[in-house]
Short mmCIF file of C-alpha atoms in Angstrom, two decimals:
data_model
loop_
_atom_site.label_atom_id
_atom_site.label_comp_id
_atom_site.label_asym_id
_atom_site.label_seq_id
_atom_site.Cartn_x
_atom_site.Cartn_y
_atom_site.Cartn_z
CA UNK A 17 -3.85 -24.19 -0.91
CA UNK A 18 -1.94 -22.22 -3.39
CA UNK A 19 -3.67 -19.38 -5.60
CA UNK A 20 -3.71 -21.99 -8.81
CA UNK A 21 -6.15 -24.08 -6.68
CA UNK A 22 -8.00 -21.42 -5.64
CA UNK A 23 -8.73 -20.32 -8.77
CA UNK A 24 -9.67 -23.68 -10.02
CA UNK A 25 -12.12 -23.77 -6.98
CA UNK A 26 -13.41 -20.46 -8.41
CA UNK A 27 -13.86 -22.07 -11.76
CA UNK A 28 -15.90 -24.24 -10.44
CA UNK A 29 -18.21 -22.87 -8.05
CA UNK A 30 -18.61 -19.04 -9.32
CA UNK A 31 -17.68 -20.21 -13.25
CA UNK A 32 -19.73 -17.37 -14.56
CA UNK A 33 -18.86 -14.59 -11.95
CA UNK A 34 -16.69 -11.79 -13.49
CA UNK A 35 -13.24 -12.20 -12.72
CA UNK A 36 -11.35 -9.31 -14.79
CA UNK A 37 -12.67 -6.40 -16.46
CA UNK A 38 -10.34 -3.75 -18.55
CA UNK A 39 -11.44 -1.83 -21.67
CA UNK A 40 -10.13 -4.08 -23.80
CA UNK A 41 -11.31 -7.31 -22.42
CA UNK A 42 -13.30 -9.02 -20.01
CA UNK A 43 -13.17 -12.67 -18.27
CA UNK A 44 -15.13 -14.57 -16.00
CA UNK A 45 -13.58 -16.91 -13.26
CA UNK A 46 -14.07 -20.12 -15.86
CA UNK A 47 -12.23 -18.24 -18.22
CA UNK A 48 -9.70 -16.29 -16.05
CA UNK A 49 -9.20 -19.95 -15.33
CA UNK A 50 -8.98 -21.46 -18.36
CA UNK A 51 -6.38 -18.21 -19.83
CA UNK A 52 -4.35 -18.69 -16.38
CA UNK A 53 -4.00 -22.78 -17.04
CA UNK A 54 -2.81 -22.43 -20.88
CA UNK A 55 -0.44 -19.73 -19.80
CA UNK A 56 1.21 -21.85 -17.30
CA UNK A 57 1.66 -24.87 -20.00
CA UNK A 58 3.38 -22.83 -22.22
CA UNK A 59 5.54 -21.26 -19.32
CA UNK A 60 6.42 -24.94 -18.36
CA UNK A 61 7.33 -25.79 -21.89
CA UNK A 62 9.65 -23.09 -22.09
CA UNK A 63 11.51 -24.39 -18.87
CA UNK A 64 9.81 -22.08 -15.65
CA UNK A 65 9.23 -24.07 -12.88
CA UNK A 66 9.98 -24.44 -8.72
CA UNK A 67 13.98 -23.66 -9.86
CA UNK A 68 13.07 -20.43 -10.94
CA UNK A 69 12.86 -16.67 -9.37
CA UNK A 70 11.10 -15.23 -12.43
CA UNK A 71 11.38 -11.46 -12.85
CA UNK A 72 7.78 -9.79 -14.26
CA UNK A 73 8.81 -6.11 -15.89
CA UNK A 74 5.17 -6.28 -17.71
CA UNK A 75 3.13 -2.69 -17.48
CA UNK A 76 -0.24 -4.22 -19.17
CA UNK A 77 -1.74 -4.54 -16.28
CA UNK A 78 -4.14 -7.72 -17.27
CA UNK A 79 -1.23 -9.33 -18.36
CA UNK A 80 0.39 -9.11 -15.68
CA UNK A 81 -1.87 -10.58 -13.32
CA UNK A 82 -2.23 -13.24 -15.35
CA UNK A 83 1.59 -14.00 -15.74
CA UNK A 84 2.63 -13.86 -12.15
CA UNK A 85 -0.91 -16.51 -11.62
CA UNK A 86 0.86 -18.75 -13.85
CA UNK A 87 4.30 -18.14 -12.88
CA UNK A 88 2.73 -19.21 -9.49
CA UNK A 89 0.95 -22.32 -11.10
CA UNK A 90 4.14 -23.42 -12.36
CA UNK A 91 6.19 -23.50 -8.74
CA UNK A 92 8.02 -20.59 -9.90
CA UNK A 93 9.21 -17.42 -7.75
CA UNK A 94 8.13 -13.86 -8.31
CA UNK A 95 8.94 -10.52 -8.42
CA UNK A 96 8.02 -7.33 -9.60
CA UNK A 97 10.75 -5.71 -11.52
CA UNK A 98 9.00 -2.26 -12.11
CA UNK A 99 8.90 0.20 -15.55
CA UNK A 100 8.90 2.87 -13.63
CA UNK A 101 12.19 2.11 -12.12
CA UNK A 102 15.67 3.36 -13.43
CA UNK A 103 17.21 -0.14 -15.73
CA UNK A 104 19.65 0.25 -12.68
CA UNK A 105 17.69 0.10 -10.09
CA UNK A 106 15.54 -3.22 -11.91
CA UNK A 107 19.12 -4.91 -12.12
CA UNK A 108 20.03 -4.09 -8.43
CA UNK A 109 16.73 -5.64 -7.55
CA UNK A 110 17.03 -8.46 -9.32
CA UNK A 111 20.85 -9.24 -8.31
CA UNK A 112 19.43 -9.01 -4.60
CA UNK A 113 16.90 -11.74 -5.27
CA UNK A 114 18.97 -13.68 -7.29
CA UNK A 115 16.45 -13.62 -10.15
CA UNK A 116 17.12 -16.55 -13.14
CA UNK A 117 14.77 -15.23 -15.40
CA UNK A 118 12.86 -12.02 -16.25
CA UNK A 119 9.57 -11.63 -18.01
CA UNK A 120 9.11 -8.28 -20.20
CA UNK A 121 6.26 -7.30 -21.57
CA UNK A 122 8.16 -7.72 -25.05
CA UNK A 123 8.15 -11.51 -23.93
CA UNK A 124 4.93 -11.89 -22.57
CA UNK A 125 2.84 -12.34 -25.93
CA UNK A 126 5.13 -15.89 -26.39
CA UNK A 127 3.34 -17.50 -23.06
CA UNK A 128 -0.28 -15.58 -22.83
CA UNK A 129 -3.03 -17.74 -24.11
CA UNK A 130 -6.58 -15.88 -23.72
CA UNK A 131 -8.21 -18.11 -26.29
CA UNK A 132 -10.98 -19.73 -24.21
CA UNK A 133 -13.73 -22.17 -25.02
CA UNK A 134 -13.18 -24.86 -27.80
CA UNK A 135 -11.46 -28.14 -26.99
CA UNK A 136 -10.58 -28.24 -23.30
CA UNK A 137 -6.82 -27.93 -22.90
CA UNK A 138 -4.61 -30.20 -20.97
CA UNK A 139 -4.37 -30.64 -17.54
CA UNK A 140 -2.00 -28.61 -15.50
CA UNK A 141 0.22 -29.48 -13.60
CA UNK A 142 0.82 -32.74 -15.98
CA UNK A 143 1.31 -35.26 -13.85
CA UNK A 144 -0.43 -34.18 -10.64
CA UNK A 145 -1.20 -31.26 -7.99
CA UNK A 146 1.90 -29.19 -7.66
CA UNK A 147 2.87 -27.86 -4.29
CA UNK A 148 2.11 -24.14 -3.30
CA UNK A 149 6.18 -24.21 -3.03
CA UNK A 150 6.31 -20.42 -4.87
CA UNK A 151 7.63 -17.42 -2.68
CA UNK A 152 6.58 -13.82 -3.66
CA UNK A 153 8.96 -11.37 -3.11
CA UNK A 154 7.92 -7.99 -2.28
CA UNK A 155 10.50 -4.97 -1.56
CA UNK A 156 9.41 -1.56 1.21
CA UNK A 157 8.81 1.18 0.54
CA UNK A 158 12.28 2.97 1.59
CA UNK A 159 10.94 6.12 2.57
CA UNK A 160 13.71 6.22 5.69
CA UNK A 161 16.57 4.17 4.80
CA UNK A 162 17.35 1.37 1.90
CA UNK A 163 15.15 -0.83 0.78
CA UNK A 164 14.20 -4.27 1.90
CA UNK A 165 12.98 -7.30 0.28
CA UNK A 166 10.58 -9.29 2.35
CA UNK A 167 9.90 -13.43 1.07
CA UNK A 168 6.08 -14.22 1.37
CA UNK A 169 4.92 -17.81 1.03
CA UNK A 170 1.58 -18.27 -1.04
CA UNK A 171 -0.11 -19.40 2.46
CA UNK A 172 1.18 -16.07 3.86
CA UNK A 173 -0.14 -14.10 1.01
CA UNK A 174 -3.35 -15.81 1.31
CA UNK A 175 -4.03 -15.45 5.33
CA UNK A 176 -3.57 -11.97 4.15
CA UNK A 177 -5.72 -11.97 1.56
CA UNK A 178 -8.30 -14.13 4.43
CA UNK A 179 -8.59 -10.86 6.56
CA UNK A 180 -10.53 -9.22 3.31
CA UNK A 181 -13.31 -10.96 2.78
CA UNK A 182 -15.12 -8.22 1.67
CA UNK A 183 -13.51 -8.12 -1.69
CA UNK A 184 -15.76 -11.43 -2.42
CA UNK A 185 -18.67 -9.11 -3.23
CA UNK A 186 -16.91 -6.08 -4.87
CA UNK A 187 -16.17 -5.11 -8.16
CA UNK A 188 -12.07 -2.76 -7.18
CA UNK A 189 -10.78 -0.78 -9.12
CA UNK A 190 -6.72 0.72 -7.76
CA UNK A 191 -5.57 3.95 -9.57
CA UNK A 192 -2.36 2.86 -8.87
CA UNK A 193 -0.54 0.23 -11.41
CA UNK A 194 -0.09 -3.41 -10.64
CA UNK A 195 3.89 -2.66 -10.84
CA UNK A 196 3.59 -1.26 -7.25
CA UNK A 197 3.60 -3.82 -4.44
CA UNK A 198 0.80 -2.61 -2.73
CA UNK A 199 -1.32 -3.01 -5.70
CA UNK A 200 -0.46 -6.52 -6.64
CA UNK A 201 -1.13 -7.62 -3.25
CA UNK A 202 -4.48 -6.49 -3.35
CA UNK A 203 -5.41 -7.52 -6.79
CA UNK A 204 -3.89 -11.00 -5.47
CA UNK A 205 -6.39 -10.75 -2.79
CA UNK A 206 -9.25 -10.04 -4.75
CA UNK A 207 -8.43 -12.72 -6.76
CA UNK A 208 -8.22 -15.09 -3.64
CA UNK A 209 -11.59 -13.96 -2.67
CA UNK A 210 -13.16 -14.64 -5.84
CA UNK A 211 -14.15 -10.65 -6.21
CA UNK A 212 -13.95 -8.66 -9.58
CA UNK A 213 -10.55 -6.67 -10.77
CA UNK A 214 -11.48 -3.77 -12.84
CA UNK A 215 -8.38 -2.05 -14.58
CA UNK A 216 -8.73 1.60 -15.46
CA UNK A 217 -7.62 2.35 -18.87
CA UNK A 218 -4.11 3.53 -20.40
CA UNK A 219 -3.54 7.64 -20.15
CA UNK A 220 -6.21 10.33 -19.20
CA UNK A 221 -10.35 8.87 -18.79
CA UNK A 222 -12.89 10.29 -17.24
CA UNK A 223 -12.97 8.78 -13.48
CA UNK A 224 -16.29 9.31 -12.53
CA UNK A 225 -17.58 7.87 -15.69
CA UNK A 226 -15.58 4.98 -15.60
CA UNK A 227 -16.71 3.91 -12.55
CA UNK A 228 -20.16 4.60 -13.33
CA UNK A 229 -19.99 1.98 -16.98
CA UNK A 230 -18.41 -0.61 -15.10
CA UNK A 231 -20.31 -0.41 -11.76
CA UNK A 232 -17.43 -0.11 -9.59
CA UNK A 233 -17.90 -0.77 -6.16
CA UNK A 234 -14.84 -0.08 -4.41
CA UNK A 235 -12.09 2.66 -5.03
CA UNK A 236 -8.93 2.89 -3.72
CA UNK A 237 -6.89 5.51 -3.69
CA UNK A 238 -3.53 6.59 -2.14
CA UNK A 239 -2.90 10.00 -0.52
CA UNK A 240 -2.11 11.85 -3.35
CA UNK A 241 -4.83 11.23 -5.37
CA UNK A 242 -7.49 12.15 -2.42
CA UNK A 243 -7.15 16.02 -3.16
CA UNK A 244 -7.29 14.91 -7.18
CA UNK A 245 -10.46 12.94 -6.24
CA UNK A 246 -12.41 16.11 -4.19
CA UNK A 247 -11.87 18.38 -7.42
CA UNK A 248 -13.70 16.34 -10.14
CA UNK A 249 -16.24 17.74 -11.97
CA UNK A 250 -20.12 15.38 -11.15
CA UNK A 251 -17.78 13.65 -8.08
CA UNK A 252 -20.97 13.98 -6.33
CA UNK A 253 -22.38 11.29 -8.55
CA UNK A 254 -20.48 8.35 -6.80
CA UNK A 255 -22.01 8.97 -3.43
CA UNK A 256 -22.67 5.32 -3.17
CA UNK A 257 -18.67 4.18 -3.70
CA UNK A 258 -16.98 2.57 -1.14
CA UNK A 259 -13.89 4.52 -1.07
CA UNK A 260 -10.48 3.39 0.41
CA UNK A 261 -7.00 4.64 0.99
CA UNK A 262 -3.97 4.34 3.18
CA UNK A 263 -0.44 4.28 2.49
CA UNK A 264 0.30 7.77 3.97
CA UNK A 265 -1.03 9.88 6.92
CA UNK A 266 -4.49 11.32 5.83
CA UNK A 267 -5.26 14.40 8.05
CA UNK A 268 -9.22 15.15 8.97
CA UNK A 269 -9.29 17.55 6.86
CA UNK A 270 -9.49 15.72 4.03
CA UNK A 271 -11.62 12.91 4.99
CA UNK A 272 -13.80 14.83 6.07
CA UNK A 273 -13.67 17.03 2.51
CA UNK A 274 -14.73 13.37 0.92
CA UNK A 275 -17.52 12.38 3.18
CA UNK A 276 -19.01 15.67 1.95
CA UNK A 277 -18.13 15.77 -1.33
CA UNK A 278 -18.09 12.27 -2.60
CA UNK A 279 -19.01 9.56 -0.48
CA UNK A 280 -19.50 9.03 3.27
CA UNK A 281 -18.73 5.13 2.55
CA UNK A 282 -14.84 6.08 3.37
CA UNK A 283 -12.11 3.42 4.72
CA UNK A 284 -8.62 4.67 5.98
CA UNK A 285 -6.35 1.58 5.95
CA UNK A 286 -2.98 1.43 8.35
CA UNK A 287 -0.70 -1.43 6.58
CA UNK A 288 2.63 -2.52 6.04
CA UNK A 289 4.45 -4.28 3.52
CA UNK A 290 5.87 -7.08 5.87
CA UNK A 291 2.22 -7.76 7.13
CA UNK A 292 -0.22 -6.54 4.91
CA UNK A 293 -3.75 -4.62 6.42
CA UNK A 294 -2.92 -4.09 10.18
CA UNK A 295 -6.39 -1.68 10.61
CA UNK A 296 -9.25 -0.34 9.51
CA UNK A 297 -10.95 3.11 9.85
CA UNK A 298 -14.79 3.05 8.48
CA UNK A 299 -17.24 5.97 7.88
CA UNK A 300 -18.12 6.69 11.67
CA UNK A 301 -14.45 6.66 13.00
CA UNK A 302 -13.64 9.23 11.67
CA UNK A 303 -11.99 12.25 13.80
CA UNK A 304 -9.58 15.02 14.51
CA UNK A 305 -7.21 12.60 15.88
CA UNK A 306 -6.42 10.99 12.38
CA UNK A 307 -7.12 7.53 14.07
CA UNK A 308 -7.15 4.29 12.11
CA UNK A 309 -9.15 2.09 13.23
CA UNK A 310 -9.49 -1.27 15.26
CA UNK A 311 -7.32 -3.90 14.16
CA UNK A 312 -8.57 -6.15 11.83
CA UNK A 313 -10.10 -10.15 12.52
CA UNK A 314 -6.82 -12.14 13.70
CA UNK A 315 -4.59 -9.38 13.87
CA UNK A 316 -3.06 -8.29 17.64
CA UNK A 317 -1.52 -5.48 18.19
CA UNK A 318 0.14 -3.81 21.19
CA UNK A 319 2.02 -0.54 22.21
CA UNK A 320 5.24 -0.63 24.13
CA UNK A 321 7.77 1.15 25.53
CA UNK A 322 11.76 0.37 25.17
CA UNK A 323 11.73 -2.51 27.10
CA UNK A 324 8.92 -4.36 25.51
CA UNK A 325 6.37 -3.81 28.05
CA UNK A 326 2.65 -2.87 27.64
CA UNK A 327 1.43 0.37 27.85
CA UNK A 328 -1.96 1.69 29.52
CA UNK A 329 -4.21 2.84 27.29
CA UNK A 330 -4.07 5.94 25.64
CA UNK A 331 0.42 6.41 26.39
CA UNK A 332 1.93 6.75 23.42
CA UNK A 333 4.76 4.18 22.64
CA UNK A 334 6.48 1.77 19.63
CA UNK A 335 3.39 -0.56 18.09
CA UNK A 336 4.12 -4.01 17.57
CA UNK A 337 1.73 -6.55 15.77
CA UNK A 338 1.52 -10.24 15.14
CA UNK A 339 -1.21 -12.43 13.10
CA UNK A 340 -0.90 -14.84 10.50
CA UNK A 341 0.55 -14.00 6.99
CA UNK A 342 3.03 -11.68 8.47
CA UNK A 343 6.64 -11.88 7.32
CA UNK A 344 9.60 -13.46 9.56
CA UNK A 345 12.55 -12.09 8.04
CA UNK A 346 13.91 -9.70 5.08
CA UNK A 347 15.98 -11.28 2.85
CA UNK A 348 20.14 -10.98 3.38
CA UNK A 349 19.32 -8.35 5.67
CA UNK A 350 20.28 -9.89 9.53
CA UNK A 351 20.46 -6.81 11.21
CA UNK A 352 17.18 -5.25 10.13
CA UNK A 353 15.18 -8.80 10.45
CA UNK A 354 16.78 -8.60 14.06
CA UNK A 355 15.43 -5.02 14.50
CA UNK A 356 11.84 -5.50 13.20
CA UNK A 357 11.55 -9.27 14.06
CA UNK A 358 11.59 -10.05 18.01
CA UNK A 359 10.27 -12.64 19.37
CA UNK A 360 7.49 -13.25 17.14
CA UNK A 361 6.23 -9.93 17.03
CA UNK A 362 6.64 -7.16 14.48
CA UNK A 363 7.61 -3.70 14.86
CA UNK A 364 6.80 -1.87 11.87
CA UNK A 365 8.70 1.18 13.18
CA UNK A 366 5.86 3.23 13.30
CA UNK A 367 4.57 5.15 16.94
CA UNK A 368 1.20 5.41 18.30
CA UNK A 369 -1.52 5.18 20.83
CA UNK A 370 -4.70 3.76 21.35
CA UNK A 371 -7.76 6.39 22.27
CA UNK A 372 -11.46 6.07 23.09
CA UNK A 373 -12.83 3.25 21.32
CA UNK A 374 -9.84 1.20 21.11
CA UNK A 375 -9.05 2.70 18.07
CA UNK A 376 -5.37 3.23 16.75
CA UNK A 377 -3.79 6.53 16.02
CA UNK A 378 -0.33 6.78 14.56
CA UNK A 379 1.98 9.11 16.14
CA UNK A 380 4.82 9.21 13.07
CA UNK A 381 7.98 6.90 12.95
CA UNK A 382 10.31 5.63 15.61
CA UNK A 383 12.79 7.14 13.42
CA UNK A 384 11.08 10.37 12.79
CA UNK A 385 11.17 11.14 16.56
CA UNK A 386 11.78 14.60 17.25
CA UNK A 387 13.97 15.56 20.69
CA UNK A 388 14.56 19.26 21.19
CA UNK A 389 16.38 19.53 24.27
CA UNK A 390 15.38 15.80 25.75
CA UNK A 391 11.74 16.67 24.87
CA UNK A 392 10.22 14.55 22.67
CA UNK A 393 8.21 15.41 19.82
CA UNK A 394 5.50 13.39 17.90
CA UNK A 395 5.83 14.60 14.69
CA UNK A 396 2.13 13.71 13.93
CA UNK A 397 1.51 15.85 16.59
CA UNK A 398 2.52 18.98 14.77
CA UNK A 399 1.33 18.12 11.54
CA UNK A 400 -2.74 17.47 13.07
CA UNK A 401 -2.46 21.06 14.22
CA UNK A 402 -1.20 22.86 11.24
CA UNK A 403 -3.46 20.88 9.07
CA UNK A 404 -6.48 22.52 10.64
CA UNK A 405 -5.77 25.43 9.55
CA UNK A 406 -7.75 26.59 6.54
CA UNK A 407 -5.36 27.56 4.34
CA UNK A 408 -3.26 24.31 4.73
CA UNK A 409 -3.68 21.22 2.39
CA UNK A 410 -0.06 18.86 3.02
CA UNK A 411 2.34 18.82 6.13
CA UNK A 412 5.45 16.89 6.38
CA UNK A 413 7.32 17.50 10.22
CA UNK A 414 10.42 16.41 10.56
CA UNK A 415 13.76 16.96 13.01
CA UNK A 416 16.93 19.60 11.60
CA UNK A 417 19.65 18.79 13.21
CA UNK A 418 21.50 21.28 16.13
CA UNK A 419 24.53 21.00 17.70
CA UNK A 420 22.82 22.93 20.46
CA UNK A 421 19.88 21.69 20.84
CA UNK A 422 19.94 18.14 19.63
CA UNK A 423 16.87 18.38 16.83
CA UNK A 424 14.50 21.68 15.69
CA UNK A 425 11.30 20.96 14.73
CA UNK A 426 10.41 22.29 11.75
CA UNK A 427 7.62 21.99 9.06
CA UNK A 428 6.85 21.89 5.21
CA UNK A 429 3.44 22.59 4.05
CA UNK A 430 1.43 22.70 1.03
CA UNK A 431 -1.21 25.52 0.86
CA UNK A 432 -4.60 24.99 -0.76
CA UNK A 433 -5.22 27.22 -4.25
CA UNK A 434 -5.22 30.82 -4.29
CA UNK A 435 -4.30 31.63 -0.51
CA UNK A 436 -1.48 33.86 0.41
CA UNK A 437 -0.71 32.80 4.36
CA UNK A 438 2.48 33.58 5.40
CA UNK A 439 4.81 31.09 7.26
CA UNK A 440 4.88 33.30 10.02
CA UNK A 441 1.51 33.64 10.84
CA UNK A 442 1.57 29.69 10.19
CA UNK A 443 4.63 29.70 13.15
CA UNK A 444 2.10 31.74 15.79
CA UNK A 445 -1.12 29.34 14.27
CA UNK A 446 0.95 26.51 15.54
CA UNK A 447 2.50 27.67 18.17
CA UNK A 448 -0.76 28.67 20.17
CA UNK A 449 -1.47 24.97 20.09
CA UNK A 450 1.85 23.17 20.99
CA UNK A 451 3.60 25.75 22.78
CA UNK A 452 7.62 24.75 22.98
CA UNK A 453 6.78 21.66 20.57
CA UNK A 454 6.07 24.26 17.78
CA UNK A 455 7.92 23.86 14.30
CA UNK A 456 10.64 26.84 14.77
CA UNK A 457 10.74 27.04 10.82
CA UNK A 458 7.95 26.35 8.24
CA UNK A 459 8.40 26.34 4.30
CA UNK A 460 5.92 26.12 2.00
CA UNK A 461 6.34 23.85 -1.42
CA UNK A 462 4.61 23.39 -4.10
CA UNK A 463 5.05 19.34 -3.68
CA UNK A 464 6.67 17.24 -1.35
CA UNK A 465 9.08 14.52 -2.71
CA UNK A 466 7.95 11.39 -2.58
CA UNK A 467 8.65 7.79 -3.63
CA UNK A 468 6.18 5.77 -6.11
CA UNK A 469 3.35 4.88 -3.92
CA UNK A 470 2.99 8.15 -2.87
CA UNK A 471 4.95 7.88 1.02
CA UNK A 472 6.89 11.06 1.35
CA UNK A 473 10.59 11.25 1.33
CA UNK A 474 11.44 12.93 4.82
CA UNK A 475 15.18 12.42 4.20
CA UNK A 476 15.33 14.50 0.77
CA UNK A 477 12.59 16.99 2.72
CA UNK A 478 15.36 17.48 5.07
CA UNK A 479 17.82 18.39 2.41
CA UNK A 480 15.16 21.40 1.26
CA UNK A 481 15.93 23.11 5.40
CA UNK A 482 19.51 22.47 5.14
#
């Protein structure tokens, strides 16, 4: 089943449930429907069908749900060419896909229909039940090398979409825009489950109000906007949100700030692009450790050494995943899908181990892997410890190159507001904890550089030591 049947299914059985809701409109899943169907006709008058890898540059965010649903009605191919993007960067994108046709928000007024009710319109597909034949392109986030592009079918998107079944009975609202992959999946997902899309307005609102008038029920948030979230003025007042985030490490410190401070109802997600939600931390699992959770219905998971073999419980090693909806290649890109892609499995790249509970904790990135003399170094490791300490809000570790010693450890931090540490007391803070796997430098920043969804940029960090 494709997501054009779904929705029809939707239509049918929850006709009156509220599909979208935005501040300048609002639809129910008959009329979501109904606006999705027209939309599709007139793309398939103007030529878009299953020949097509269809470009979608389209910022409104309710129109751009919309669009890709009936790009996908049609047969068609998508992908997210985003505004926020360099023009160069959208074209390079676009070349590697092998797009035929884009769709910019300039266009998209010549194919939206959101006139619903009156005479019913025709039926789509004419002719018959199309296929779910469309593939949905969706690139990584590049935050250690290039950039891939990974091919989803719609079945893989929705077995995805299967393993959130909570979003049925929620009303979501994402801070960040539909033109990042991670929110159109999940604003695909809601969809699938029939839940509610709520789309925060253009410019500066007033969060905690907005959520209040349209009865939000889930928030989700990415690293960055945690510390944003704490500081509100009446945050206090949405003690009864489910809140969720992911994307980036989120130390103790600060879930523990918004189990205080906002809501104890707090999910820390462990994902990737090629797979989609791999875990799940909830409100009680929370702990010093940073740990993520179980893995999520259908999803198995394992941690290995080099050679591929099982670890005991508790050693830290490479994690490798398989379930359904997961990705089986990147697109032109042999050696990588050779790297990632073994033998049915996935390996994300990322390190960890599983502790008490059988709960996941990440350990940083294969890549990231710090060796200081043939010792190895968990860069997680050092950023848990300095992020206890009071004055600390970010930490970034990462490896400097030496010719003598293979790799120094060494450190970035953010400090909270109006605290004057130094970075050598920080050095002895740190070093009373790890001993020889201290950070032998530590800078402090005022940000860390970091790519659109919010993953920090450890290669251009390393440019700030050098």
């Amino acid at each position: 089943m494709g997501f054009f049947a779904k929705l029809a299914a939707h239509a049918t059985n929850k006709m009156a449930h509220p599909a979208i809701i935005s501040e300048r409109l609002s639809l129910t899943y008959g009329e979501l429907f109904d606006c999705v169907k027209k939309t599709a006709l007139n793309l398939d008058a103007a030529g878009f069908g299953p020949s097509e890898v269809v470009g979608i540059c389209i910022e409104d965010e309710v129109d751009h749900v919309i669009i890709s649903l009936a790009l996908l009605a049609t047969g068609a191919s998508i992908i997210t060419l985003p505004g926020h993007d360099a023009p160069q960067l959208r074209t390079s994108l676009a070349h590697r896909v092998s797009v035929t046709r884009i769709i910019e928000s300039s266009d998209a007024h010549n194919f939206l229909d959101y006139r619903c009710g009156g005479s019913p319109s025709p039926v789509f597909p004419p002719g018959g039940q199309i296929a779910a034949a469309s593939v949905l392109y969706f690139r990584t986030s590049g935050t250690t090398g290039d950039v891939n592009v990974v091919p989803f079918s719609e079945a893989q998107v929705a077995a995805q979409a299967d393993r959130h079944r909570e979003y049925a009975g929620e009303r979501l609202l994402r801070l960040a825009s539909i033109e990042h992959n991670n929110s159109k999946r999940h604003r695909l997902y809601c969809v699938w489950q029939g839940g509610t899309n709520v789309f925060k307005p253009r410019g500066k609102f007033d969060l905690v109000q907005f959520v209040l008038q349209h009865r939000v029920s889930c928030l989700d948030i990415s690293r960055m906007h945690a510390s944003d979230l704490i500081a509100l003025n009446k945050v206090g007042k949405l003690s009864g949100l489910k809140i969720r985030t992911g994307g980036s490490a989120v130390p103790y410190a600060v879930r523990r700030a918004i189990q205080e401070k906002v809501t104890t109802n707090l999910y820390v997600r462990y994902a990737a692009t090629e797979c989609g939600a791999i875990s799940m931390a909830g409100p009680g699992d929370h702990d010093e450790a940073g740990a993520v959770g179980i893995p999520l219905d259908g999803v198995e998971l394992q941690i290995v050494n080099d050679q591929g073999s099982r670890l005991p419980l508790g050693e830290r090693g490479e994690i490798r995943i398989r379930a359904e909806g997961v990705a089986s290649t990147y697109l032109n890109s042999p050696s990588d899908t050779s790297k990632r892609f073994r033998d049915g499995w996935f390996y994300p790249g990322d390190l960890g181990h599983i502790h008490a509970g059988g709960q996941l904790v990440l350990d940083g990135r294969t890549d990231d892997m710090i060796i200081l003399n043939g010792l190895n170094i968990f860069p997680a490791e050092i950023e848990r410890v300095l992020e206890t300490h009071p004055d600390v809000d970010c930490v970034a570790a990462l490896g400097l190159p030496s010719q003598v010693h293979g790799q120094i450890p060494v450190a970035a931090v953010i400090l909270k507001a109006g605290v004057s540490v130094t970075t050598v007391e920080l050095r002895c803070f740190a070093r009373a904890s790890l001993g020889l796997r201290a950070p032998r430098r530590i800078i402090v920043l005022d940000s860390f550089p970091r790519n659109s969804q919010g993953k920090v940029l450890k290669r251009e960090l390393l440019k700030l030591f050098q």
